[in-house]
Amino acid sequence: MRKTTSKMWAAAAGVTGIALLATACSGDSDTPSDEGSEGGSENITLTLATFNEPGYTDEMFQAYEAENPGITIENVKAAESGDARESLNTHLASGAGAADIEMIEIDWLPELMQYPDKFVDLTDPALDGRWLDWKVAQATTPDGVLLGYGTDIGPEAIAFRGDLLAAAGLPSTREEVAEALGGADATWEDYFAFGKQYTEKTGKPFFDSAGATYQGMINQVENAYEEEDGTVIAADNPEVKAIYDAVTTASVTDNLSAHLGQWSDDWTAAFQTDGFATMLAPGWMLGVIEGNSAGVTGWDIADVFPGGAGNWGGSFLTVPAQSAHPDEAKKLAAWLTAPEQQISAYKSKGTFPSQVEALASEELLGSTNEFFNNAPAGEILANRAKGIVAPFKGPNYFAVNDAMQTALTEVDVNGGDAAAQWDSFVSAVSALG
Amino acid sequence: MATSTSSPQLDSGPQHDPERVPRRVGFSQTLGRWDVKVSPYLYISPFFLLFALTGLFPLVYTAYVSVHDWNLIGGKGAFVGLENYVFVVQEPNFWKSLRNTFSIFFISTVPQLVIAIVLAAVLDANLRARTFWRMGVLLPYVVAPVAVSLIFGKLFADKSGLINTVLGNIGIDPIGWHSQVLASHVAISTMVDFRWTGYNTLILLAAMQAIPRDLYEAAVLDGASRARQFFSVTIPMLRPTLIFVVITSTIGGLQIFDEPRMFDQTGQGGPSRQWMTATMYIYELGWGNQKSFGRASAVAWILFLIIITIGLINFSITRRIASDNATTKRKKVSR
């Protein structure tokens, strides 16, 4: 009898143990970032989640930590924007695990702006006028809540291979190319016409990818896919169809495209094999070109962009509401997006600042880029940033654009039929409904 | 023991029989009975508790999610009944994902098993440095699937890839590994096979070594050639192991995700979803542009039902093979 009871106790203890173990597994995942928080507000670890190369250096973090004793900054890096988006979505869904400061790209900011209560309101009268107006507008909800502090913008210029153009007997210096593309009144027709000359003379592709070129064109359309009230107009918008037709004609019929999917292995490899002569270059793309073109000379930047000014990309720093230290995180985000820090970020990785004061600074305007034939990159991009009209991007922007890029890849890279792919784009858009 | 009243009963039991009150059952005795009846279940309960937690609960909860409008970030919405199921069944991408899953499964599994059996037979022979060769075939299994995909993705690149360059040198037109449906499935299958063939080889090798050697001796005495021995002794004796290998590769094949997802830069399974598998479709619905957990759960449940159906088919085939064995044995005995 006594034996039995002790066995029972053992069994009961075992069951309780398992139950404890099971609950323990699910209980402690909501405090990822405050290891040091036991000592009150003295020791705080702030996590900063970024992607690509925002240009924030360890020296900058050390400087901030020295100014603010007790703060430790931990930078979590994702390889690219899509990875960061998926990770943030998952953490927002589970309500835990997001960093104290999350970097968000403009293309997928709108879909998160549907849930403003997931983020801390960063409105701060002291920072009024720090950024370009359209940059602030992108991160402001209809109710006037500011969700993110702007980091960089992507004013676009044309990057070209001077050596390849010269070999074809075409204009090949910075000024000549800008002139040949139409100078201040450059249009997409001019760009494609110039490309036809090149391709006819050499038989080689003029630009890298239909999808990339389309992206430059659609970023100049104010309401491409959605009205401000959220109505999806992508499939019926004549402007979208016209751009689609122009790009597919230039890419396939005129064969100007190198038929590469942007960011694919073939695209990366083509930088080494003189695969194409020009490409659209937002500020952040210059670093990418340089990285892929090791050993290749001849790249240059022309101070011109077809169809007027255009912006491609750019990001924001946000503070998720689940952060354990929202006030400290907000302060750090404000510091990182201050003009001084953004100028050093530009010098380190070429991310072009979105701050009014930074845009006018001598340090920025006087900067040159050695890889691009010593081009005055700062001045060119600052010129290209003038007159940018930020297109409206609503909650469905990312999804619609994704469907469009899919169709373009099928036509440009895989040789699909342009009309059939337009139809599948239309049906993909209607499936979003 | 507080409840013990048993000592007088031992000697006075029979005498007091007529006026005996119904015996009170002591608590300790109840405990003892429980011990016998309940303890075995308690001992095996950890498995079932963990199963309920990690297997049954997600299964039931997924069913619950699948009948609701459920956003990844926004959370639970209205009850919609079977609407999510109706929606996904009408989506062409859903059917494409099923087609791709089964196609990749067949293209990878069949050659994989054939190669694994042949390799195992070779390793079963008397080789020098046997352990070295045996560990050698397992080496690719150690490589992480994502690393395999990245490397194979470069090899299979349409324009700059090694494989198309080699094909070009021997006069074959480049193959659109990332544009044609069948070619992309073949490319992904090679990744799967690269990783799993060695693993299956070792399982089959173990089974081969368990075949009694006197069967081969008898076959040799009967004048059977090497090939005849392989087909008439080795293969039939491997049947139970082959069934096991087929079942595990079926489960693995229907859940394939890493390799196709890493096959290009977007991870969506191709611009026309040439190589999007069922699990990738679940991911796209739940975490992609639609952010609809409800629809993703609906597909997950459909996939679950499909796997159960295939499991039942497997089971009936296995039973038939087993009963076939039994009848042949009986015949032998009666003869």
PDB file of C-alpha atoms in Angstrom, chain B residues 39-226:
ATOM      1  CA  SER B  39      -0.738   3.580 -14.279  1.00  0.00           C
ATOM      2  CA  PRO B  40       0.005   2.039 -17.664  1.00  0.00           C
ATOM      3  CA  TYR B  41      -1.801   4.911 -19.314  1.00  0.00           C
ATOM      4  CA  LEU B  42       0.106   7.417 -17.230  1.00  0.00           C
ATOM      5  CA  TYR B  43       3.380   5.857 -18.283  1.00  0.00           C
ATOM      6  CA  ILE B  44       2.591   6.273 -21.943  1.00  0.00           C
ATOM      7  CA  SER B  45       0.809   9.605 -21.425  1.00  0.00           C
ATOM      8  CA  PRO B  46       3.823  11.845 -22.129  1.00  0.00           C
ATOM      9  CA  PHE B  47       3.668  10.853 -25.777  1.00  0.00           C
ATOM     10  CA  PHE B  48      -0.045  11.513 -26.025  1.00  0.00           C
ATOM     11  CA  LEU B  49       0.135  14.763 -24.103  1.00  0.00           C
ATOM     12  CA  LEU B  50       2.876  16.008 -26.408  1.00  0.00           C
ATOM     13  CA  PHE B  51       0.967  14.725 -29.414  1.00  0.00           C
ATOM     14  CA  ALA B  52      -2.172  16.517 -28.270  1.00  0.00           C
ATOM     15  CA  LEU B  53      -0.162  19.693 -27.793  1.00  0.00           C
ATOM     16  CA  THR B  54       1.915  19.664 -30.948  1.00  0.00           C
ATOM     17  CA  GLY B  55      -0.184  17.523 -33.294  1.00  0.00           C
ATOM     18  CA  LEU B  56      -3.854  17.404 -32.439  1.00  0.00           C
ATOM     19  CA  PHE B  57      -4.323  20.959 -31.216  1.00  0.00           C
ATOM     20  CA  PRO B  58      -2.788  22.606 -34.322  1.00  0.00           C
ATOM     21  CA  LEU B  59      -4.867  20.290 -36.485  1.00  0.00           C
ATOM     22  CA  VAL B  60      -8.129  21.242 -34.814  1.00  0.00           C
ATOM     23  CA  TYR B  61      -7.179  24.907 -34.534  1.00  0.00           C
ATOM     24  CA  THR B  62      -6.299  25.014 -38.241  1.00  0.00           C
ATOM     25  CA  ALA B  63      -9.781  23.686 -38.997  1.00  0.00           C
ATOM     26  CA  TYR B  64     -11.217  26.427 -36.768  1.00  0.00           C
ATOM     27  CA  VAL B  65      -9.172  29.114 -38.534  1.00  0.00           C
ATOM     28  CA  SER B  66     -10.137  27.773 -41.961  1.00  0.00           C
ATOM     29  CA  VAL B  67     -13.837  28.565 -41.469  1.00  0.00           C
ATOM     30  CA  HIS B  68     -13.121  32.183 -40.518  1.00  0.00           C
ATOM     31  CA  ASP B  69     -12.019  35.319 -42.254  1.00  0.00           C
ATOM     32  CA  TRP B  70      -8.584  35.538 -40.622  1.00  0.00           C
ATOM     33  CA  ASN B  71      -5.922  38.122 -41.430  1.00  0.00           C
ATOM     34  CA  LEU B  72      -2.256  37.557 -40.610  1.00  0.00           C
ATOM     35  CA  ILE B  73      -1.991  40.840 -38.716  1.00  0.00           C
ATOM     36  CA  GLY B  74      -5.600  41.872 -38.182  1.00  0.00           C
ATOM     37  CA  GLY B  75      -6.469  38.523 -36.606  1.00  0.00           C
ATOM     38  CA  LYS B  76      -9.816  36.770 -36.460  1.00  0.00           C
ATOM     39  CA  GLY B  77     -12.705  38.088 -38.512  1.00  0.00           C
ATOM     40  CA  ALA B  78     -16.211  36.873 -39.239  1.00  0.00           C
ATOM     41  CA  PHE B  79     -17.288  33.257 -39.486  1.00  0.00           C
ATOM     42  CA  VAL B  80     -17.541  32.415 -43.191  1.00  0.00           C
ATOM     43  CA  GLY B  81     -18.236  28.695 -43.240  1.00  0.00           C
ATOM     44  CA  LEU B  82     -16.731  26.893 -46.189  1.00  0.00           C
ATOM     45  CA  GLU B  83     -16.156  30.075 -48.213  1.00  0.00           C
ATOM     46  CA  ASN B  84     -12.366  29.786 -47.942  1.00  0.00           C
ATOM     47  CA  TYR B  85     -12.470  26.243 -49.281  1.00  0.00           C
ATOM     48  CA  VAL B  86     -14.692  27.266 -52.177  1.00  0.00           C
ATOM     49  CA  PHE B  87     -12.348  30.163 -52.977  1.00  0.00           C
ATOM     50  CA  VAL B  88      -9.137  28.157 -53.100  1.00  0.00           C
ATOM     51  CA  VAL B  89     -10.648  25.296 -55.071  1.00  0.00           C
ATOM     52  CA  GLN B  90     -11.616  27.813 -57.759  1.00  0.00           C
ATOM     53  CA  GLU B  91      -8.103  29.280 -57.894  1.00  0.00           C
ATOM     54  CA  PRO B  92      -6.030  28.007 -60.829  1.00  0.00           C
ATOM     55  CA  ASN B  93      -2.899  28.409 -58.698  1.00  0.00           C
ATOM     56  CA  PHE B  94      -4.217  25.850 -56.229  1.00  0.00           C
ATOM     57  CA  TRP B  95      -4.464  23.201 -58.935  1.00  0.00           C
ATOM     58  CA  LYS B  96      -1.093  24.243 -60.325  1.00  0.00           C
ATOM     59  CA  SER B  97       0.454  23.740 -56.901  1.00  0.00           C
ATOM     60  CA  LEU B  98      -1.008  20.238 -56.636  1.00  0.00           C
ATOM     61  CA  ARG B  99       0.169  19.376 -60.149  1.00  0.00           C
ATOM     62  CA  ASN B 100       3.677  20.620 -59.337  1.00  0.00           C
ATOM     63  CA  THR B 101       3.824  18.795 -56.023  1.00  0.00           C
ATOM     64  CA  PHE B 102       2.938  15.444 -57.550  1.00  0.00           C
ATOM     65  CA  SER B 103       5.088  15.980 -60.617  1.00  0.00           C
ATOM     66  CA  ILE B 104       8.177  16.861 -58.548  1.00  0.00           C
ATOM     67  CA  PHE B 105       7.400  13.954 -56.245  1.00  0.00           C
ATOM     68  CA  PHE B 106       7.323  11.426 -59.103  1.00  0.00           C
ATOM     69  CA  ILE B 107      10.283  12.872 -60.995  1.00  0.00           C
ATOM     70  CA  SER B 108      12.401  12.813 -57.852  1.00  0.00           C
ATOM     71  CA  THR B 109      11.283   9.604 -56.153  1.00  0.00           C
ATOM     72  CA  VAL B 110      11.411   7.078 -58.985  1.00  0.00           C
ATOM     73  CA  PRO B 111      15.025   7.691 -60.119  1.00  0.00           C
ATOM     74  CA  GLN B 112      16.035   8.173 -56.507  1.00  0.00           C
ATOM     75  CA  LEU B 113      14.888   4.690 -55.498  1.00  0.00           C
ATOM     76  CA  VAL B 114      16.392   3.032 -58.566  1.00  0.00           C
ATOM     77  CA  ILE B 115      19.755   4.712 -57.975  1.00  0.00           C
ATOM     78  CA  ALA B 116      19.587   3.977 -54.249  1.00  0.00           C
ATOM     79  CA  ILE B 117      19.010   0.246 -54.845  1.00  0.00           C
ATOM     80  CA  VAL B 118      21.853   0.029 -57.363  1.00  0.00           C
ATOM     81  CA  LEU B 119      24.211   1.967 -55.085  1.00  0.00           C
ATOM     82  CA  ALA B 120      23.264  -0.198 -52.133  1.00  0.00           C
ATOM     83  CA  ALA B 121      23.939  -3.348 -54.173  1.00  0.00           C
ATOM     84  CA  VAL B 122      27.376  -1.998 -55.124  1.00  0.00           C
ATOM     85  CA  LEU B 123      28.173  -1.085 -51.523  1.00  0.00           C
ATOM     86  CA  ASP B 124      26.982  -4.516 -50.423  1.00  0.00           C
ATOM     87  CA  ALA B 125      29.747  -6.130 -52.489  1.00  0.00           C
ATOM     88  CA  ASN B 126      33.185  -6.704 -51.021  1.00  0.00           C
ATOM     89  CA  LEU B 127      34.832  -3.326 -51.382  1.00  0.00           C
ATOM     90  CA  ARG B 128      38.048  -1.956 -49.988  1.00  0.00           C
ATOM     91  CA  ALA B 129      37.567   0.861 -47.439  1.00  0.00           C
ATOM     92  CA  ARG B 130      33.905  -0.051 -47.105  1.00  0.00           C
ATOM     93  CA  THR B 131      33.044   2.408 -44.334  1.00  0.00           C
ATOM     94  CA  PHE B 132      34.593   5.237 -46.322  1.00  0.00           C
ATOM     95  CA  TRP B 133      32.316   4.625 -49.301  1.00  0.00           C
ATOM     96  CA  ARG B 134      29.286   4.142 -47.111  1.00  0.00           C
ATOM     97  CA  MET B 135      29.848   7.408 -45.302  1.00  0.00           C
ATOM     98  CA  GLY B 136      30.618   9.027 -48.638  1.00  0.00           C
ATOM     99  CA  VAL B 137      27.103   8.472 -49.993  1.00  0.00           C
ATOM    100  CA  LEU B 138      25.647  10.044 -46.862  1.00  0.00           C
ATOM    101  CA  LEU B 139      27.749  13.189 -47.138  1.00  0.00           C
ATOM    102  CA  PRO B 140      25.265  15.248 -49.248  1.00  0.00           C
ATOM    103  CA  TYR B 141      22.643  14.613 -46.562  1.00  0.00           C
ATOM    104  CA  VAL B 142      24.691  16.709 -44.136  1.00  0.00           C
ATOM    105  CA  VAL B 143      24.459  19.781 -46.367  1.00  0.00           C
ATOM    106  CA  ALA B 144      21.606  22.113 -45.452  1.00  0.00           C
ATOM    107  CA  PRO B 145      18.824  22.126 -48.079  1.00  0.00           C
ATOM    108  CA  VAL B 146      19.017  25.897 -48.483  1.00  0.00           C
ATOM    109  CA  ALA B 147      22.733  25.692 -49.272  1.00  0.00           C
ATOM    110  CA  VAL B 148      22.031  22.945 -51.809  1.00  0.00           C
ATOM    111  CA  SER B 149      19.361  25.118 -53.429  1.00  0.00           C
ATOM    112  CA  LEU B 150      21.615  28.155 -53.668  1.00  0.00           C
ATOM    113  CA  ILE B 151      24.364  26.155 -55.358  1.00  0.00           C
ATOM    114  CA  PHE B 152      22.015  24.312 -57.703  1.00  0.00           C
ATOM    115  CA  GLY B 153      20.233  27.588 -58.456  1.00  0.00           C
ATOM    116  CA  LYS B 154      23.526  28.931 -59.834  1.00  0.00           C
ATOM    117  CA  LEU B 155      24.219  25.699 -61.766  1.00  0.00           C
ATOM    118  CA  PHE B 156      20.756  25.808 -63.330  1.00  0.00           C
ATOM    119  CA  ALA B 157      20.742  29.550 -64.132  1.00  0.00           C
ATOM    120  CA  ASP B 158      19.178  29.893 -67.596  1.00  0.00           C
ATOM    121  CA  LYS B 159      21.862  32.021 -69.217  1.00  0.00           C
ATOM    122  CA  SER B 160      24.948  31.978 -67.027  1.00  0.00           C
ATOM    123  CA  GLY B 161      24.582  28.517 -65.515  1.00  0.00           C
ATOM    124  CA  LEU B 162      27.169  25.754 -65.776  1.00  0.00           C
ATOM    125  CA  ILE B 163      24.696  23.149 -67.015  1.00  0.00           C
ATOM    126  CA  ASN B 164      23.407  25.166 -69.966  1.00  0.00           C
ATOM    127  CA  THR B 165      26.995  26.093 -70.868  1.00  0.00           C
ATOM    128  CA  VAL B 166      27.988  22.437 -70.959  1.00  0.00           C
ATOM    129  CA  LEU B 167      24.876  21.565 -72.985  1.00  0.00           C
ATOM    130  CA  GLY B 168      25.744  24.374 -75.391  1.00  0.00           C
ATOM    131  CA  ASN B 169      29.246  22.982 -75.875  1.00  0.00           C
ATOM    132  CA  ILE B 170      27.898  19.642 -76.998  1.00  0.00           C
ATOM    133  CA  GLY B 171      25.416  21.312 -79.321  1.00  0.00           C
ATOM    134  CA  ILE B 172      22.192  21.185 -77.345  1.00  0.00           C
ATOM    135  CA  ASP B 173      20.032  24.322 -77.124  1.00  0.00           C
ATOM    136  CA  PRO B 174      19.925  25.857 -73.652  1.00  0.00           C
ATOM    137  CA  ILE B 175      17.049  24.558 -71.553  1.00  0.00           C
ATOM    138  CA  GLY B 176      14.756  27.038 -69.773  1.00  0.00           C
ATOM    139  CA  TRP B 177      15.241  25.672 -66.270  1.00  0.00           C
ATOM    140  CA  HIS B 178      13.366  28.633 -64.839  1.00  0.00           C
ATOM    141  CA  SER B 179      10.768  29.072 -67.559  1.00  0.00           C
ATOM    142  CA  GLN B 180       9.490  25.630 -68.567  1.00  0.00           C
ATOM    143  CA  VAL B 181       7.351  23.625 -66.206  1.00  0.00           C
ATOM    144  CA  LEU B 182       8.892  20.217 -66.731  1.00  0.00           C
ATOM    145  CA  ALA B 183      12.497  21.464 -66.871  1.00  0.00           C
ATOM    146  CA  SER B 184      12.103  23.307 -63.576  1.00  0.00           C
ATOM    147  CA  HIS B 185      10.667  20.168 -61.969  1.00  0.00           C
ATOM    148  CA  VAL B 186      13.634  18.145 -63.202  1.00  0.00           C
ATOM    149  CA  ALA B 187      16.059  20.740 -61.808  1.00  0.00           C
ATOM    150  CA  ILE B 188      14.366  20.730 -58.402  1.00  0.00           C
ATOM    151  CA  SER B 189      14.215  16.927 -58.399  1.00  0.00           C
ATOM    152  CA  THR B 190      17.975  16.734 -58.839  1.00  0.00           C
ATOM    153  CA  MET B 191      18.379  18.801 -55.661  1.00  0.00           C
ATOM    154  CA  VAL B 192      16.062  16.487 -53.766  1.00  0.00           C
ATOM    155  CA  ASP B 193      17.844  13.419 -55.111  1.00  0.00           C
ATOM    156  CA  PHE B 194      21.282  14.863 -54.382  1.00  0.00           C
ATOM    157  CA  ARG B 195      20.285  15.115 -50.757  1.00  0.00           C
ATOM    158  CA  TRP B 196      18.165  12.021 -50.166  1.00  0.00           C
ATOM    159  CA  THR B 197      19.592   9.263 -52.368  1.00  0.00           C
ATOM    160  CA  GLY B 198      22.456   8.513 -49.967  1.00  0.00           C
ATOM    161  CA  TYR B 199      20.113   8.344 -47.013  1.00  0.00           C
ATOM    162  CA  ASN B 200      17.840   5.815 -48.723  1.00  0.00           C
ATOM    163  CA  THR B 201      20.877   3.896 -49.950  1.00  0.00           C
ATOM    164  CA  LEU B 202      21.990   3.283 -46.393  1.00  0.00           C
ATOM    165  CA  ILE B 203      18.541   2.089 -45.307  1.00  0.00           C
ATOM    166  CA  LEU B 204      18.382  -0.308 -48.262  1.00  0.00           C
ATOM    167  CA  LEU B 205      21.964  -1.420 -47.610  1.00  0.00           C
ATOM    168  CA  ALA B 206      21.067  -2.340 -44.039  1.00  0.00           C
ATOM    169  CA  ALA B 207      18.127  -4.355 -45.342  1.00  0.00           C
ATOM    170  CA  MET B 208      20.324  -6.092 -47.927  1.00  0.00           C
ATOM    171  CA  GLN B 209      22.782  -7.158 -45.290  1.00  0.00           C
ATOM    172  CA  ALA B 210      19.966  -8.735 -43.337  1.00  0.00           C
ATOM    173  CA  ILE B 211      19.176 -11.092 -46.250  1.00  0.00           C
ATOM    174  CA  PRO B 212      20.367 -14.594 -45.282  1.00  0.00           C
ATOM    175  CA  ARG B 213      23.494 -15.420 -47.275  1.00  0.00           C
ATOM    176  CA  ASP B 214      22.458 -19.036 -47.798  1.00  0.00           C
ATOM    177  CA  LEU B 215      19.754 -17.819 -50.173  1.00  0.00           C
ATOM    178  CA  TYR B 216      22.512 -16.547 -52.448  1.00  0.00           C
ATOM    179  CA  GLU B 217      24.467 -19.772 -52.048  1.00  0.00           C
ATOM    180  CA  ALA B 218      21.434 -21.750 -53.069  1.00  0.00           C
ATOM    181  CA  ALA B 219      20.932 -19.457 -56.044  1.00  0.00           C
ATOM    182  CA  VAL B 220      24.561 -19.897 -57.085  1.00  0.00           C
ATOM    183  CA  LEU B 221      24.195 -23.683 -56.847  1.00  0.00           C
ATOM    184  CA  ASP B 222      21.153 -23.397 -59.082  1.00  0.00           C
ATOM    185  CA  GLY B 223      23.334 -21.578 -61.597  1.00  0.00           C
ATOM    186  CA  ALA B 224      21.841 -18.086 -61.194  1.00  0.00           C
ATOM    187  CA  SER B 225      23.893 -15.230 -62.615  1.00  0.00           C
ATOM    188  CA  ARG B 226      24.660 -12.066 -60.620  1.00  0.00           C
TER     189      ARG B 226
END
